[in-house]
Amino acid sequence: MNKTIAVIRGDGIGPEIVGETLGVLDAVAAKFGHTFTYREAPMGGCAIDAFGVPLPDSSLAACLASDSVLLGAVGGPKWDGQPAGNRPERGLLKLREAMGLYTNVRPARMFSDLSAACPLRPDIAAGGIDFVVVRELIGGMYFGRHTTWEENGELRAEDVCSYSEHEIRRVARVAFDMARKRRRRVTSIDKANVLDTSRLWRRTVTAVAEEYPDVELLHMYVDNAAMQIVRDPGQFDVIVTENLFGDILSDEASQITGSIGMIPSSSMGEGTRGMYEPIHGSAPDIAGQDKANPIGTVLAAAMMLRYSFDMAAEAAAVEAAVDGVLKEGWRCGDIMQGGGRPVGCREMGRLIREHI
Ligand code: NAD
């Protein structure tokens, strides 16, 4: 198969982790007889430096013309002083919107070889951690009106959160479809005791559930959910929630599995084209030092193979290679435990390629 992948290396550790991941994709192409063509699409701080804007039209066009998008991470202190509309993260929000990526899926799964990195008590983690967070991605407060104005001699600010039924319905269906391939339980998270958007969320998700009588639906308030994820993570199978709550809960969920450097995510809309990235940021504190863990990005590429290119065997080969490297004890700094064999980003990439 021939596939074109738009490549956004981004800022900080982005170029390092993406470079190793492309090497892994090349190994997959060689082994399985595919051709992957990479189209560079600068975005983030590096694009502000080169083009004056975080998402140049040429990069957006490259993403829209490709079969999928692989992203490292964007942002860093160098661009913190940019006006709100021109910050690196704006490029990401604009790209998600332009590609119609309304769903973000993040697995929270504990790797058995990394159970010592789990910050929860062993008796809590013993129940197993294996759930996914399905987050609405292009609605809610992040996409509402943002205003700051002066009133009575001081500044006042407002961010508007709104949702319509179709925005909730389509992401709910993604969650229910996913639950059918898993343990058939959806937990919908909202703040329906306070917010109108949450009451609409709850009503709409409940209506969608009628199309899925074989899937159990539970509702939970977001404050309780934040607590339950660390108290009893084994109760969750598929979590579905709105943009802001999902942003926070998915970070919490990934942290309890060990390292932020290990977790991939996919963003999808209609059709098969998606955007795949690790969940972490650009880690400016370790950029350029060969210290970054590339596994989150490598596993994001595996998700791309599975969900966008329908290459299940190829995805499984990548995941098995990562498991194999971990079993042999190789560890980047972020997942290092006593007795681990230390490696940097480049060597971790080489080991994964070797296993493929
Ligand atoms: P971060 O995720 O970049 O880093 C948090 C901590 O985790 C740091 O100590 C970092 O060294 C470590 N870390 C992250 N990824 C790692 C990896 N692969 N291997 C080893 N260690 C890793 O979060 P932050 O420091 O809050 O943000 C830094 C910048 O990234 C900010 O400008 C932020 O806006 C941006 N950001 C971008 C994205 C994205 O591009 N999707 C997401 C989150 C944050």
mmCIF file of C-alpha atoms and ligand atoms in Angstrom, residues 13 73-76 89 92 260-261 277 280-286 292-293 334, ligand 1:
data_model
loop_
_atom_site.group_PDB
_atom_site.id
_atom_site.type_symbol
_atom_site.label_atom_id
_atom_site.label_comp_id
_atom_site.label_asym_id
_atom_site.label_seq_id
_atom_site.Cartn_x
_atom_site.Cartn_y
_atom_site.Cartn_z
ATOM 1 C CA ILE A 13 11.558 17.198 21.854
ATOM 2 C CA ALA A 73 4.412 18.382 20.097
ATOM 3 C CA VAL A 74 4.277 22.145 19.852
ATOM 4 C CA GLY A 75 4.996 25.053 22.164
ATOM 5 C CA GLY A 76 7.631 26.229 24.601
ATOM 6 C CA GLU A 89 -1.283 25.815 20.528
ATOM 7 C CA LEU A 92 -3.153 22.833 16.840
ATOM 8 C CA ILE A 260 3.441 10.512 30.371
ATOM 9 C CA GLY A 261 6.062 9.572 27.753
ATOM 10 C CA GLU A 277 0.389 12.196 18.614
ATOM 11 C CA HIS A 280 2.724 14.888 26.320
ATOM 12 C CA GLY A 281 3.953 18.338 25.358
ATOM 13 C CA SER A 282 7.243 19.514 23.924
ATOM 14 C CA ALA A 283 9.191 18.948 27.181
ATOM 15 C CA PRO A 284 11.494 21.957 26.711
ATOM 16 C CA ASP A 285 13.410 20.972 29.871
ATOM 17 C CA ILE A 286 14.939 17.937 28.125
ATOM 18 C CA ALA A 292 13.046 11.998 25.482
ATOM 19 C CA ASN A 293 11.087 8.757 25.472
ATOM 20 C CA ASP A 334 11.259 8.851 32.571
HETATM 21 P P1 NAD B 1 5.194 18.368 28.951
HETATM 22 O O1 NAD B 1 4.320 17.204 28.697
HETATM 23 O O2 NAD B 1 5.940 18.914 27.794
HETATM 24 O O3 NAD B 1 6.251 18.009 30.096
HETATM 25 C C1 NAD B 1 5.876 17.637 31.423
HETATM 26 C C2 NAD B 1 7.018 16.823 32.052
HETATM 27 O O4 NAD B 1 7.055 15.521 31.455
HETATM 28 C C3 NAD B 1 8.406 17.433 31.824
HETATM 29 O O5 NAD B 1 9.183 17.208 32.959
HETATM 30 C C4 NAD B 1 8.961 16.647 30.658
HETATM 31 O O6 NAD B 1 10.369 16.572 30.644
HETATM 32 C C5 NAD B 1 8.327 15.272 30.860
HETATM 33 N N1 NAD B 1 8.093 14.593 29.576
HETATM 34 C C6 NAD B 1 7.128 14.889 28.666
HETATM 35 N N2 NAD B 1 7.240 14.087 27.606
HETATM 36 C C7 NAD B 1 8.288 13.267 27.836
HETATM 37 C C8 NAD B 1 8.905 12.226 27.088
HETATM 38 N N3 NAD B 1 8.470 11.846 25.881
HETATM 39 N N4 NAD B 1 9.977 11.601 27.619
HETATM 40 C C9 NAD B 1 10.423 11.962 28.830
HETATM 41 N N5 NAD B 1 9.892 12.940 29.594
HETATM 42 C C10 NAD B 1 8.825 13.588 29.098
HETATM 43 O O7 NAD B 1 4.251 19.484 29.589
HETATM 44 P P2 NAD B 1 4.550 21.033 29.917
HETATM 45 O O8 NAD B 1 5.939 21.161 30.470
HETATM 46 O O9 NAD B 1 3.399 21.481 30.714
HETATM 47 O O10 NAD B 1 4.487 21.780 28.515
HETATM 48 C C11 NAD B 1 5.622 22.138 27.729
HETATM 49 C C12 NAD B 1 5.133 22.795 26.447
HETATM 50 O O11 NAD B 1 4.388 21.851 25.664
HETATM 51 C C13 NAD B 1 4.193 23.973 26.683
HETATM 52 O O12 NAD B 1 4.527 24.992 25.771
HETATM 53 C C14 NAD B 1 2.816 23.409 26.390
HETATM 54 O O13 NAD B 1 1.928 24.395 25.937
HETATM 55 C C15 NAD B 1 3.135 22.433 25.283
HETATM 56 N N6 NAD B 1 2.143 21.340 25.132
HETATM 57 C C16 NAD B 1 1.933 20.907 23.856
HETATM 58 C C17 NAD B 1 1.057 19.851 23.636
HETATM 59 C C18 NAD B 1 0.870 19.369 22.217
HETATM 60 O O14 NAD B 1 1.626 19.741 21.353
HETATM 61 N N7 NAD B 1 -0.125 18.540 21.959
HETATM 62 C C19 NAD B 1 0.432 19.222 24.716
HETATM 63 C C20 NAD B 1 0.712 19.661 26.005
HETATM 64 C C21 NAD B 1 1.583 20.724 26.198
#
